[in-house]
PDB file of C-alpha atoms in Angstrom:
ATOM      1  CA  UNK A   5     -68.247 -47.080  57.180  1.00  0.00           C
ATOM      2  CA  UNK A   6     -67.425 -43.681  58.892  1.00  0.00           C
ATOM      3  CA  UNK A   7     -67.480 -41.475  56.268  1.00  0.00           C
ATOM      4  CA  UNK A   8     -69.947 -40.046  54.169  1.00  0.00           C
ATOM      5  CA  UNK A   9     -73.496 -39.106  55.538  1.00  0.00           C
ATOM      6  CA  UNK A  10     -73.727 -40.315  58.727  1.00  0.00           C
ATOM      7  CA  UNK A  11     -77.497 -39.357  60.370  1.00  0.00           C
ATOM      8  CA  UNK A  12     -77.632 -38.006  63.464  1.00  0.00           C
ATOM      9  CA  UNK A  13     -81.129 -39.978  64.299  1.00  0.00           C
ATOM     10  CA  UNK A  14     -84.147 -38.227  66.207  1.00  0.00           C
ATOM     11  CA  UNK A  15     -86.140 -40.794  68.788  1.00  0.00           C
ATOM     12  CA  UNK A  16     -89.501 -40.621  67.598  1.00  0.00           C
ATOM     13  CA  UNK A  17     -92.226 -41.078  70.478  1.00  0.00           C
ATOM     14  CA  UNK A  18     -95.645 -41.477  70.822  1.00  0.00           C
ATOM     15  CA  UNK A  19     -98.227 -38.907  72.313  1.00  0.00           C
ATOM     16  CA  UNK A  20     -97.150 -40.181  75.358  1.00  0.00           C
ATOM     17  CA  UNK A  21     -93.508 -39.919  75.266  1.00  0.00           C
ATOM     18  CA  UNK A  22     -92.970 -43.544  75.098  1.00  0.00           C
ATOM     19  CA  UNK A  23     -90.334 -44.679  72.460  1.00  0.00           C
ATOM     20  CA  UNK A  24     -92.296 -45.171  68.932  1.00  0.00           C
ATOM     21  CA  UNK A  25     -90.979 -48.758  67.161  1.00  0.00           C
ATOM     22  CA  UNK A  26     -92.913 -48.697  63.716  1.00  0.00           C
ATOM     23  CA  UNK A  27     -91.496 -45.040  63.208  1.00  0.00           C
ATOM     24  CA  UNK A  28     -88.244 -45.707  64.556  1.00  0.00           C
ATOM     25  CA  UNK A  29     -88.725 -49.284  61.973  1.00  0.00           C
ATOM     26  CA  UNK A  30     -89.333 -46.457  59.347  1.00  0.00           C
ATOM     27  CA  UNK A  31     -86.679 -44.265  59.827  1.00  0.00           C
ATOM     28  CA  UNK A  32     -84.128 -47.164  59.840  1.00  0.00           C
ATOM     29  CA  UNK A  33     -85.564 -48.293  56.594  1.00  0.00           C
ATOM     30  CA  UNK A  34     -85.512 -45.110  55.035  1.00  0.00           C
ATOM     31  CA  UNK A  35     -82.044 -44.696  56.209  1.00  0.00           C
ATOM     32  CA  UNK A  36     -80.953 -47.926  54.291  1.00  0.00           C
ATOM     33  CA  UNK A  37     -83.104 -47.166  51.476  1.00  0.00           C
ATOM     34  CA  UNK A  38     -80.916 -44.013  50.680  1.00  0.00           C
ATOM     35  CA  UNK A  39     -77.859 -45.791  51.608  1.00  0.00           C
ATOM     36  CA  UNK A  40     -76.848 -43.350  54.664  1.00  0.00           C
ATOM     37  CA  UNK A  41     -73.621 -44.486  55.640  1.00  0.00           C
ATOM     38  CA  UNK A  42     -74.108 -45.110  59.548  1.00  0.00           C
ATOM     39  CA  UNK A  43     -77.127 -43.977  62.076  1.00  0.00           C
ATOM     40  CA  UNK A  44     -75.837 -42.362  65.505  1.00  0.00           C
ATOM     41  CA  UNK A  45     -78.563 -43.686  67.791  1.00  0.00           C
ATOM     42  CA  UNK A  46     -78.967 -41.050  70.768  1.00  0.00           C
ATOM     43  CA  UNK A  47     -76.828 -38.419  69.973  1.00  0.00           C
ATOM     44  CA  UNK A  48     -77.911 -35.092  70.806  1.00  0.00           C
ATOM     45  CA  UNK A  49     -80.431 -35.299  68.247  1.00  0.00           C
ATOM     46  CA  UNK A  50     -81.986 -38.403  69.829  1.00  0.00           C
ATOM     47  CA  UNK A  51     -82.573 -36.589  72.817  1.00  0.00           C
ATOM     48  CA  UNK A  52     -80.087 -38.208  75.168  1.00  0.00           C
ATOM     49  CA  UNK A  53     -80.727 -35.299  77.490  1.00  0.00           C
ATOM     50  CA  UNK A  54     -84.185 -36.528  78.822  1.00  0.00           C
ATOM     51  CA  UNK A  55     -83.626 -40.303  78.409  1.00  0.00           C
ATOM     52  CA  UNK A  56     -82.869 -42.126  81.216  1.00  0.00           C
ATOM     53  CA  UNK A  57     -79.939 -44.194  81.314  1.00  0.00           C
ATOM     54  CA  UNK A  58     -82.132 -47.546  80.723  1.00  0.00           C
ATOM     55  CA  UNK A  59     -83.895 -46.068  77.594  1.00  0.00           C
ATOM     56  CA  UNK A  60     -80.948 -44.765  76.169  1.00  0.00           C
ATOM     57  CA  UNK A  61     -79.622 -48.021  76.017  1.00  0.00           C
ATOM     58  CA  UNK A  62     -83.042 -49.887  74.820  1.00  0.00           C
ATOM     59  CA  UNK A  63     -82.968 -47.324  72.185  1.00  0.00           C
ATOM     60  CA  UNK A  64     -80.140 -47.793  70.979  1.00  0.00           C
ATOM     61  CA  UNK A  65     -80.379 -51.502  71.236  1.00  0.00           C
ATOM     62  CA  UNK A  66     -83.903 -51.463  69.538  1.00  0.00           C
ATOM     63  CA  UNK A  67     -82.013 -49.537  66.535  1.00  0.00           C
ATOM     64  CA  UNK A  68     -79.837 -51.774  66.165  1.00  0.00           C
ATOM     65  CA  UNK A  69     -82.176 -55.123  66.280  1.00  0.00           C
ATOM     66  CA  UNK A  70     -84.214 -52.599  63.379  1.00  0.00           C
ATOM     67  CA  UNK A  71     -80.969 -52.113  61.462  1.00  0.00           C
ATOM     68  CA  UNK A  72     -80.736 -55.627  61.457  1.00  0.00           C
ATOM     69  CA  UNK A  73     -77.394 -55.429  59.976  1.00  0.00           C
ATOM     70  CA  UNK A  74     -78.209 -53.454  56.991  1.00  0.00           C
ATOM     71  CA  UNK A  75     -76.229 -49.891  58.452  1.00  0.00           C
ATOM     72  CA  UNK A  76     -73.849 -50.003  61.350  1.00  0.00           C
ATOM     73  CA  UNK A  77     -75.139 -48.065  64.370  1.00  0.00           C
ATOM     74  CA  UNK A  78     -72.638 -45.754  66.376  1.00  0.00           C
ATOM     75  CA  UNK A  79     -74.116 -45.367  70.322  1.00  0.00           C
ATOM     76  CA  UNK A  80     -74.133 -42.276  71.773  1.00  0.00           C
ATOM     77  CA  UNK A  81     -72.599 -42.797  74.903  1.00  0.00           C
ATOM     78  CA  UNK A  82     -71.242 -39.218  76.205  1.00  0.00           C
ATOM     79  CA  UNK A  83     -71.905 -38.224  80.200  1.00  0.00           C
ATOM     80  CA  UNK A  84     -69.983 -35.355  82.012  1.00  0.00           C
ATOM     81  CA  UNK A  85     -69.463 -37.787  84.491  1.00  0.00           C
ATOM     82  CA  UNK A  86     -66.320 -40.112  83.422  1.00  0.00           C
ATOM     83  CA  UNK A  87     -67.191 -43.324  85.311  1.00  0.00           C
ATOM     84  CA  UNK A  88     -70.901 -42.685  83.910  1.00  0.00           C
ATOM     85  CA  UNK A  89     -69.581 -42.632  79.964  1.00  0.00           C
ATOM     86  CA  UNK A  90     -67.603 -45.338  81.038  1.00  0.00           C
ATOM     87  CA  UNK A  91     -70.566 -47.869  81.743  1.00  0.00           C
ATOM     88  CA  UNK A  92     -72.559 -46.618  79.429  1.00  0.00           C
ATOM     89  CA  UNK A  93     -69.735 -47.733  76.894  1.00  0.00           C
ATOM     90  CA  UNK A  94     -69.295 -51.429  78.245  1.00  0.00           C
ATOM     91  CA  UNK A  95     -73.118 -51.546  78.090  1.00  0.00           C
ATOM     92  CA  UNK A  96     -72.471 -51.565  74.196  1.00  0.00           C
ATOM     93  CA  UNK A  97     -69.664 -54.186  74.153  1.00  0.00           C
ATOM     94  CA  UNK A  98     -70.408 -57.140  72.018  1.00  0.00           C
ATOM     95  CA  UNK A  99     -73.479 -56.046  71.344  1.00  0.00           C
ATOM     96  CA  UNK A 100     -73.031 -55.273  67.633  1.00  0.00           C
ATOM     97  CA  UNK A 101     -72.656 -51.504  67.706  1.00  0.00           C
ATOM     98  CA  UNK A 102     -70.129 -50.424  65.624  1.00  0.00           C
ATOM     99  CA  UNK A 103     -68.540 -47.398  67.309  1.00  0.00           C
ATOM    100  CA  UNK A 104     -69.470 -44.561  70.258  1.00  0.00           C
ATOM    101  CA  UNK A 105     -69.872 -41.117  69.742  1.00  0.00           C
ATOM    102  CA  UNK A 106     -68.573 -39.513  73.178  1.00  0.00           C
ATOM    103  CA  UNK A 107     -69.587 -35.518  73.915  1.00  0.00           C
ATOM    104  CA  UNK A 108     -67.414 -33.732  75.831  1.00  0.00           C
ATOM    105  CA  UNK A 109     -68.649 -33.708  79.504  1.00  0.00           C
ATOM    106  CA  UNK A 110     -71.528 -30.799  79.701  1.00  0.00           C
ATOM    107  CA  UNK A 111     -71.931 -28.167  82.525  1.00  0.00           C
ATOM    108  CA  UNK A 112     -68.837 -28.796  85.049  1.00  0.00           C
ATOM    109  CA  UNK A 113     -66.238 -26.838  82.310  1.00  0.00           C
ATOM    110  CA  UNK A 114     -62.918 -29.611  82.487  1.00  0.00           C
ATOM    111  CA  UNK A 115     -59.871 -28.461  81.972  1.00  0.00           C
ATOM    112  CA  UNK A 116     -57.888 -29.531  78.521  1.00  0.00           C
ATOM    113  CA  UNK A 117     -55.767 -32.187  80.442  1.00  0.00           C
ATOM    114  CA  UNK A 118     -59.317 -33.328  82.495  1.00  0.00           C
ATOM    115  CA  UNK A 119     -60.927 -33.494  79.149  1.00  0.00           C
ATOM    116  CA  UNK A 120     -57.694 -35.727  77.709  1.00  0.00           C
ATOM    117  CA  UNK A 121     -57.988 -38.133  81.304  1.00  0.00           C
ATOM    118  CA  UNK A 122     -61.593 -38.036  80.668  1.00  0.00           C
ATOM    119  CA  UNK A 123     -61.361 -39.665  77.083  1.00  0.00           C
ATOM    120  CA  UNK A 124     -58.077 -41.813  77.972  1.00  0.00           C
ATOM    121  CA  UNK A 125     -60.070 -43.497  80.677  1.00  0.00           C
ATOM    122  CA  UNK A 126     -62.924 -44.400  78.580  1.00  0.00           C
ATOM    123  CA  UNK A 127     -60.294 -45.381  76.073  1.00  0.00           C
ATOM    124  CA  UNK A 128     -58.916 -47.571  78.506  1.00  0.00           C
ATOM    125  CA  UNK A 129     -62.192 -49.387  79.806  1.00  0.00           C
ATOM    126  CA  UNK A 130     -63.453 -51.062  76.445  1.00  0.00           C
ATOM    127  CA  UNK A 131     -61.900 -52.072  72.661  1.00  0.00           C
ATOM    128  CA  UNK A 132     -65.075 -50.175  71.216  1.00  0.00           C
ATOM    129  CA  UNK A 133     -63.579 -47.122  68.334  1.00  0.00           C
ATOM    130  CA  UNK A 134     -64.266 -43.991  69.973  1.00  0.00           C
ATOM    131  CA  UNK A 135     -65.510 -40.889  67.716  1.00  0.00           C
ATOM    132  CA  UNK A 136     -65.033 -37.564  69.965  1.00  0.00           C
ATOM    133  CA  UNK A 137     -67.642 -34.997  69.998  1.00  0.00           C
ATOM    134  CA  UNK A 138     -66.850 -31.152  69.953  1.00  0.00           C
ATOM    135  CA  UNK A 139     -69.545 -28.823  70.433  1.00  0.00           C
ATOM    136  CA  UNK A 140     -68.973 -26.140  72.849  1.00  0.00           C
ATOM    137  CA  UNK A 141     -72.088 -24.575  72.319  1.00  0.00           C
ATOM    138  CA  UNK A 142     -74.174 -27.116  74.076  1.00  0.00           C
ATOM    139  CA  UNK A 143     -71.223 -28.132  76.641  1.00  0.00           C
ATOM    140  CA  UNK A 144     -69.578 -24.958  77.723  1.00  0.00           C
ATOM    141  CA  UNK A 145     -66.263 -26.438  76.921  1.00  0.00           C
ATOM    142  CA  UNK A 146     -64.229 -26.842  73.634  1.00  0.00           C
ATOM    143  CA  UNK A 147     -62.020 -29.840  72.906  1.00  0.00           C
ATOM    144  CA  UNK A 148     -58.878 -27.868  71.502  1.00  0.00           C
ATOM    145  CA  UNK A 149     -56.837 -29.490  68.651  1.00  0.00           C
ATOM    146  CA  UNK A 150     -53.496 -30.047  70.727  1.00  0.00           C
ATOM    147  CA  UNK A 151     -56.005 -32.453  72.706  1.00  0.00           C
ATOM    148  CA  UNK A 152     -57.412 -33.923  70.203  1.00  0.00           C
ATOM    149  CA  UNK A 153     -53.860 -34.639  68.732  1.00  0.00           C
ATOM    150  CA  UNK A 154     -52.655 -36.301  72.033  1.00  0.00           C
ATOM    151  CA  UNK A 155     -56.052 -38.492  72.452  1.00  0.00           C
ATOM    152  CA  UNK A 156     -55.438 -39.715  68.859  1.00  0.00           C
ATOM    153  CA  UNK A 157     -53.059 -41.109  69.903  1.00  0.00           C
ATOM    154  CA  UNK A 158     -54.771 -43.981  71.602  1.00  0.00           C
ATOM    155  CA  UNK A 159     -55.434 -46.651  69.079  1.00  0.00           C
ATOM    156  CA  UNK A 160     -59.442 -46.816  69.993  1.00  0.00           C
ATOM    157  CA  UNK A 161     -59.776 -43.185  69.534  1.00  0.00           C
ATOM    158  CA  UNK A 162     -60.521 -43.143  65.360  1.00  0.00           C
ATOM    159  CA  UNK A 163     -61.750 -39.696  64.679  1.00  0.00           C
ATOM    160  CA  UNK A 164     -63.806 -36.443  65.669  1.00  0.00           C
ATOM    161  CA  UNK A 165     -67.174 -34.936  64.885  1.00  0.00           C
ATOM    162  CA  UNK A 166     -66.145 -31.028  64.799  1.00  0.00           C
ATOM    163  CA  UNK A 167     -69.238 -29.443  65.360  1.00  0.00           C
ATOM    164  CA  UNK A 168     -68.068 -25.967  65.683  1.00  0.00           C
ATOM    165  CA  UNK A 169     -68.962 -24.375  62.753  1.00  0.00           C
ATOM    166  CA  UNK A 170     -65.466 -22.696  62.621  1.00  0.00           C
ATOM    167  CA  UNK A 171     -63.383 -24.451  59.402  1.00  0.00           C
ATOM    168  CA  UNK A 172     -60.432 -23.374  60.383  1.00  0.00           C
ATOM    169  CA  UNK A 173     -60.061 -26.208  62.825  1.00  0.00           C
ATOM    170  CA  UNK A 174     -59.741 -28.609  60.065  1.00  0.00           C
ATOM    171  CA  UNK A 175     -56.046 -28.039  59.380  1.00  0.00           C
ATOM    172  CA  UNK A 176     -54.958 -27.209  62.632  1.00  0.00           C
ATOM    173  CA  UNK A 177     -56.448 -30.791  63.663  1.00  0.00           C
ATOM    174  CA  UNK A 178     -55.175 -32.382  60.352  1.00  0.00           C
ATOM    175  CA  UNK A 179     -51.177 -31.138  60.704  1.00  0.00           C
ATOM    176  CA  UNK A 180     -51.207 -32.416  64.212  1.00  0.00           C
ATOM    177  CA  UNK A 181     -53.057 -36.159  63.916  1.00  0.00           C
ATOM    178  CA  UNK A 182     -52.004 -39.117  61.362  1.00  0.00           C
ATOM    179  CA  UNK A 183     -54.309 -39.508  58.030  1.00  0.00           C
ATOM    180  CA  UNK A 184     -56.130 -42.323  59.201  1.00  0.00           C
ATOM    181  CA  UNK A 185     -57.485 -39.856  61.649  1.00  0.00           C
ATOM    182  CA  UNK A 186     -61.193 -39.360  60.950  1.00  0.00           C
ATOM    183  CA  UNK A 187     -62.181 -35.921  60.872  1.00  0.00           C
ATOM    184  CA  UNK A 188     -66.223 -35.739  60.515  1.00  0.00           C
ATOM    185  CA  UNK A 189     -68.360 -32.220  60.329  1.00  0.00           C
ATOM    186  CA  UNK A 190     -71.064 -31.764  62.837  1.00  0.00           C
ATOM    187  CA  UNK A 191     -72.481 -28.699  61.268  1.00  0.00           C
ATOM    188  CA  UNK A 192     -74.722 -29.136  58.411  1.00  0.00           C
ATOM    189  CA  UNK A 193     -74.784 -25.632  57.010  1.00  0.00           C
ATOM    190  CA  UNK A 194     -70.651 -25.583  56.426  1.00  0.00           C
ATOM    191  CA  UNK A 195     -70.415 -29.734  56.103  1.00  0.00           C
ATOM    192  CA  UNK A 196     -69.248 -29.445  52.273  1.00  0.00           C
ATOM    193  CA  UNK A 197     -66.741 -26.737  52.911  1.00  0.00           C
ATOM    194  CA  UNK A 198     -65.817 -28.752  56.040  1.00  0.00           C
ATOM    195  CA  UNK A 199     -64.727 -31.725  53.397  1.00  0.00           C
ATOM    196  CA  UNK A 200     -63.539 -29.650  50.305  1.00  0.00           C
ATOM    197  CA  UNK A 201     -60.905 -28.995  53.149  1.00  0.00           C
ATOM    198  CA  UNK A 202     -59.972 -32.804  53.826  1.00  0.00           C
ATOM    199  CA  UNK A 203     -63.171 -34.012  56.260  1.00  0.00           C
ATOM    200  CA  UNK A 204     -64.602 -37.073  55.824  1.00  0.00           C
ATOM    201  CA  UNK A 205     -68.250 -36.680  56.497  1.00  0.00           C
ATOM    202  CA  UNK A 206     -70.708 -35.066  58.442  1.00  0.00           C
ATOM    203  CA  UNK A 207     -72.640 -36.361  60.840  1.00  0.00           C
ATOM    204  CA  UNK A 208     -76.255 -34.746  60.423  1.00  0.00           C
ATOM    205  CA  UNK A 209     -79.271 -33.350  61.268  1.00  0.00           C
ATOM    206  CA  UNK A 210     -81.065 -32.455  58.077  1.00  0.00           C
ATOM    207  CA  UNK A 211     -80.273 -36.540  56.716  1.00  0.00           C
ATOM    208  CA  UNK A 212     -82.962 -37.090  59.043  1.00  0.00           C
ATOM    209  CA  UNK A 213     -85.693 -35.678  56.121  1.00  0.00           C
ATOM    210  CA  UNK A 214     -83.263 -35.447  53.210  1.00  0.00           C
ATOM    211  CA  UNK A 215     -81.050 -38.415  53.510  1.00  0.00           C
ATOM    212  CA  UNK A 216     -80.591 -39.098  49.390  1.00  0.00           C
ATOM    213  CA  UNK A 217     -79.447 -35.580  49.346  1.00  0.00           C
ATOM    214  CA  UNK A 218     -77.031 -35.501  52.113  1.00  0.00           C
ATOM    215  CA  UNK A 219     -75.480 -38.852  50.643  1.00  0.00           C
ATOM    216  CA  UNK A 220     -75.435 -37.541  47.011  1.00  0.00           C
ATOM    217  CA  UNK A 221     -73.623 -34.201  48.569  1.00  0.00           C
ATOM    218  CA  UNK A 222     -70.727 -36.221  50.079  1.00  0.00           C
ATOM    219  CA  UNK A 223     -70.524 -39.092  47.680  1.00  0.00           C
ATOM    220  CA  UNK A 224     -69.909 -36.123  44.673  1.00  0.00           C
ATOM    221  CA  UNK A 225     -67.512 -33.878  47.274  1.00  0.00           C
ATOM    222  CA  UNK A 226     -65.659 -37.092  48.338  1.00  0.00           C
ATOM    223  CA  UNK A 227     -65.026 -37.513  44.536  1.00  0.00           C
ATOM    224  CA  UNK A 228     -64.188 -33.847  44.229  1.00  0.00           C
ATOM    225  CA  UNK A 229     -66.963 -33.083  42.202  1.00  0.00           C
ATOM    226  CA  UNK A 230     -67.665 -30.117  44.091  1.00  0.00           C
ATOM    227  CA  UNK A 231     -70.015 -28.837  40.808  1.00  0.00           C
ATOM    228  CA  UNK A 232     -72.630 -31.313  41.218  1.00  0.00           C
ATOM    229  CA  UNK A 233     -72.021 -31.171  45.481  1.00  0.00           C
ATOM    230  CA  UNK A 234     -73.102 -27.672  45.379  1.00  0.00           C
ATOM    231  CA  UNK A 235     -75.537 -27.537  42.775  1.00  0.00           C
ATOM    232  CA  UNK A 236     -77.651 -30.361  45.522  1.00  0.00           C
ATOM    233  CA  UNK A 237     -76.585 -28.574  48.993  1.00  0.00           C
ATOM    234  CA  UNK A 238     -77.499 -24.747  47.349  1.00  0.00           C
ATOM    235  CA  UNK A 239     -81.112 -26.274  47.461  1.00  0.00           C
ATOM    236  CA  UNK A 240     -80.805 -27.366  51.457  1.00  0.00           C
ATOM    237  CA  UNK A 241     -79.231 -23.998  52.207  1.00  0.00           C
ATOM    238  CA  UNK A 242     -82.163 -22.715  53.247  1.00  0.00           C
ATOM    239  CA  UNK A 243     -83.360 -26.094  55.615  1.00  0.00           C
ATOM    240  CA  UNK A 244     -79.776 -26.573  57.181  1.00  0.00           C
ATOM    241  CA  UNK A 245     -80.103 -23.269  58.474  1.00  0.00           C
ATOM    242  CA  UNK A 246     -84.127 -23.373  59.268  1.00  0.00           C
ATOM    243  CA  UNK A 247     -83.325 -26.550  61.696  1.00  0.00           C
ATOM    244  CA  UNK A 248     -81.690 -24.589  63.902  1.00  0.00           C
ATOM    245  CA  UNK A 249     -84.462 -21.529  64.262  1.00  0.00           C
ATOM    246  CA  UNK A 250     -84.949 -23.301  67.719  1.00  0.00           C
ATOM    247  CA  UNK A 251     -82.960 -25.529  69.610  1.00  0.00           C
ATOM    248  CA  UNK A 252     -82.187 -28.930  67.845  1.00  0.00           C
ATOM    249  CA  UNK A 253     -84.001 -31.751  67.765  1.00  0.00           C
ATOM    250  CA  UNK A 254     -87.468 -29.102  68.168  1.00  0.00           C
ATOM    251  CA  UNK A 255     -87.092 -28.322  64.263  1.00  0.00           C
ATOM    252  CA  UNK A 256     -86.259 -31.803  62.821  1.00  0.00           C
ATOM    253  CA  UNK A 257     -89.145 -33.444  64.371  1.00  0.00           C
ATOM    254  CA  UNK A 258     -91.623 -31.093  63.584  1.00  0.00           C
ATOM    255  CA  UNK A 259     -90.391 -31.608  59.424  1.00  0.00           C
ATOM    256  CA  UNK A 260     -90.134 -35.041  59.971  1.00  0.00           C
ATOM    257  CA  UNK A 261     -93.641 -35.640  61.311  1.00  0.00           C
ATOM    258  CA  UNK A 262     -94.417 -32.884  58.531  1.00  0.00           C
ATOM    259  CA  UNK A 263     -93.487 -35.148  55.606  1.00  0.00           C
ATOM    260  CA  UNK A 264     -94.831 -38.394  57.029  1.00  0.00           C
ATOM    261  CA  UNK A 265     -91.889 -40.094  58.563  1.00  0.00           C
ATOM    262  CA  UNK A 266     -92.771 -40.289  62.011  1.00  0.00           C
ATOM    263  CA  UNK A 267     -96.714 -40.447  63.430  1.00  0.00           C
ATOM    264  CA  UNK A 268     -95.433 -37.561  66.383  1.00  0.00           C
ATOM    265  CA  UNK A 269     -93.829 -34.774  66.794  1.00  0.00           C
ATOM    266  CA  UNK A 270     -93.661 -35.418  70.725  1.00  0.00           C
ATOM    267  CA  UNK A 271     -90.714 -33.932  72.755  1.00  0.00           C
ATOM    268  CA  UNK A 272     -90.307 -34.482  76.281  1.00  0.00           C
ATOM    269  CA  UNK A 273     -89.964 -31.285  78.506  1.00  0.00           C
ATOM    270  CA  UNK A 274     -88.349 -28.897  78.897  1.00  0.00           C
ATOM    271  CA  UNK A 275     -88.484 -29.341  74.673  1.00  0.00           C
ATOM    272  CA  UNK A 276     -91.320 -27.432  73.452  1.00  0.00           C
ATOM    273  CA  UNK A 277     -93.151 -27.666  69.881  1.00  0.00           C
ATOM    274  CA  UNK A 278     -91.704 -25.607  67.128  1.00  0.00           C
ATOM    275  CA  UNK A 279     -93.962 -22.504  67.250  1.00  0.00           C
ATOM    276  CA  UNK A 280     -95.466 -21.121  64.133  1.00  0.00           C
ATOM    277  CA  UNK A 281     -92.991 -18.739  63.269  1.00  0.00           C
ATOM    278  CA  UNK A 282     -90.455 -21.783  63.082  1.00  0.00           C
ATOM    279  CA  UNK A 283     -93.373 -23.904  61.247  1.00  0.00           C
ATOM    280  CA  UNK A 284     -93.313 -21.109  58.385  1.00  0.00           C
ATOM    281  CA  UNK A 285     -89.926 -21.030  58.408  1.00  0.00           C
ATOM    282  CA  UNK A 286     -89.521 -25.055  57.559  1.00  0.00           C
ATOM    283  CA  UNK A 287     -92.287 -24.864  55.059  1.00  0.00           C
ATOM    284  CA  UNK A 288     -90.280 -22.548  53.000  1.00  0.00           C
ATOM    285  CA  UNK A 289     -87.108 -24.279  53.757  1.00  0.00           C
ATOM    286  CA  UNK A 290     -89.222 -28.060  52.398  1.00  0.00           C
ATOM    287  CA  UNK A 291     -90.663 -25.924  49.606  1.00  0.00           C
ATOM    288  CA  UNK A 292     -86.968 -25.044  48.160  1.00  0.00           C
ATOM    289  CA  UNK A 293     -85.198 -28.211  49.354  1.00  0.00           C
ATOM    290  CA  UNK A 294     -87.810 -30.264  47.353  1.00  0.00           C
ATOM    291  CA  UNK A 295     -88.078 -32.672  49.914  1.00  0.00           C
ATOM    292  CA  UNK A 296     -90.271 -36.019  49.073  1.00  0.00           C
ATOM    293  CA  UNK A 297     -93.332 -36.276  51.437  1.00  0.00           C
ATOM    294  CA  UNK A 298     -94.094 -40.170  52.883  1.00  0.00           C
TER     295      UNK A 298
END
């Protein structure tokens, strides 16, 4: 269930900023529609950032009583505060989610051994499979692979979204972890690269509007029919790269209210509207990505 297209799933709200359930009901159903292989429910994208700690877990619970077993959901449950990750990951506990997706604590810079007690304790506080989350340019701090190799150890700990854009982590991760180790791209623009050189997925931003796409990409590369992989991900080129004009999830929810999948485009401060350079930008990028309108 972890590899593949996973979606990295924006939280749509109303005008008001209050959590929107018929478009989050239509995103989910899209989502199984297009058989996307998992939804991470406040990740990054979702805007766990300016969510409190309540929402974040109605969200994710709403997602899942949506998903109504159809897709398994994967809870974003990161904090740079270990006790904080901690409770939000026994929150989740027989609750029907299927994994977490834990960030790297943000802002306060841990060392490599505070980043492996970090994960070990959360390892140690619930039976939940853990995914780790790299990306040090929105935490300040990069999860190294000789860490990752000693926190794969633990048996909860099942894999890694690598969301550094730099490929050549793939095989220093993959000579130093077992091959039931998941290793799962969270960079859109290399993601096929990223599994032509053993990954397993990608967790991603641009399934949120192209999710038949994103699923034919991996399902071919998985395969190793690269041909047909790149002949589908030449035409996203352009909208992989567009999403990130501005700071994620500003881009994705501007396209996705564009094409009719969510009513709003609503961000909560200090997110900001695309402006209409970015607008222009997305237009082209929907224009040669073919994208479907709703």
């Amino acid at each position: 269930m972890f590899t593949g297209s996973i979606v990295a799933l924006i939280t749509p709200m109303d005008e008001k900023g209050q959590i929107c359930r018929a478009s989050l009901k239509k995103l989910v159903d899209y989502h199984v529609f297009n058989n996307t292989k998992a939804i991470v429910s406040i990740g990054t994208t979702g805007e766990s950032a300016t969510l409190s700690q309540e929402e974040h877990i109605n969200i994710v619970m709403l997602t899942l009583e949506l998903a109504d077993n159809r897709i398994p959901i994967i809870a974003g449950t990161g904090a740079n505060a270990t006790t904080e990750a901690i409770s939000l990951t026994k929150r989740f506990e027989k609750s029907g989610i299927s994994a977490c997706l834990t960030v790297t604590p943000y802002y306060n810079r841990p060392t490599q051994e505070g980043l492996y007690q970090h994960f070990k304790a959360i390892s140690e506080n619930t039976d939940l499979p853990q995914i780790l989350y790299n990306v040090p340019s929105r935490t300040g701090c990069d999860l190294l692979p000789e860490t990752v190799a000693r926190l794969s150890n633990l048996s909860n700990i099942i894999g890694i979204k690598e969301a550094t854009g730099d490929l050549s982590r793939i095989n220093k991760i993959k000579e130093l972890v077992e091959n039931d180790f998941l290793l799962i791209s969270g960079d859109d623009t290399t993601a096929l690269d990223f599994i032509q050189l053993g990954g397993q997925g990608v967790i991603s931003v641009t399934a949120n509007i192209a999710a038949k796409e994103m699923v034919q990409i991996c399902s071919y590369a998985l395969k190793g029919d690269f041909v047909n992989a790149r002949s589908i991900n030449k035409r996203l080129i352009l909208l992989h790269e567009a999403l990130f004009i501005e700071p994620n999830p500003i881009p994705i929810k501007w396209l996705a209210k564009k094409i009719g999948l969510i009513k709003y485009d609503t961000l909560r401060l200090p997110m900001t509207s695309a402006s209409n350079y970015t607008q222009l930008k997305l237009e082209k990028a929907i224009q040669h990505a073919n994208i479907t309108k709703y």
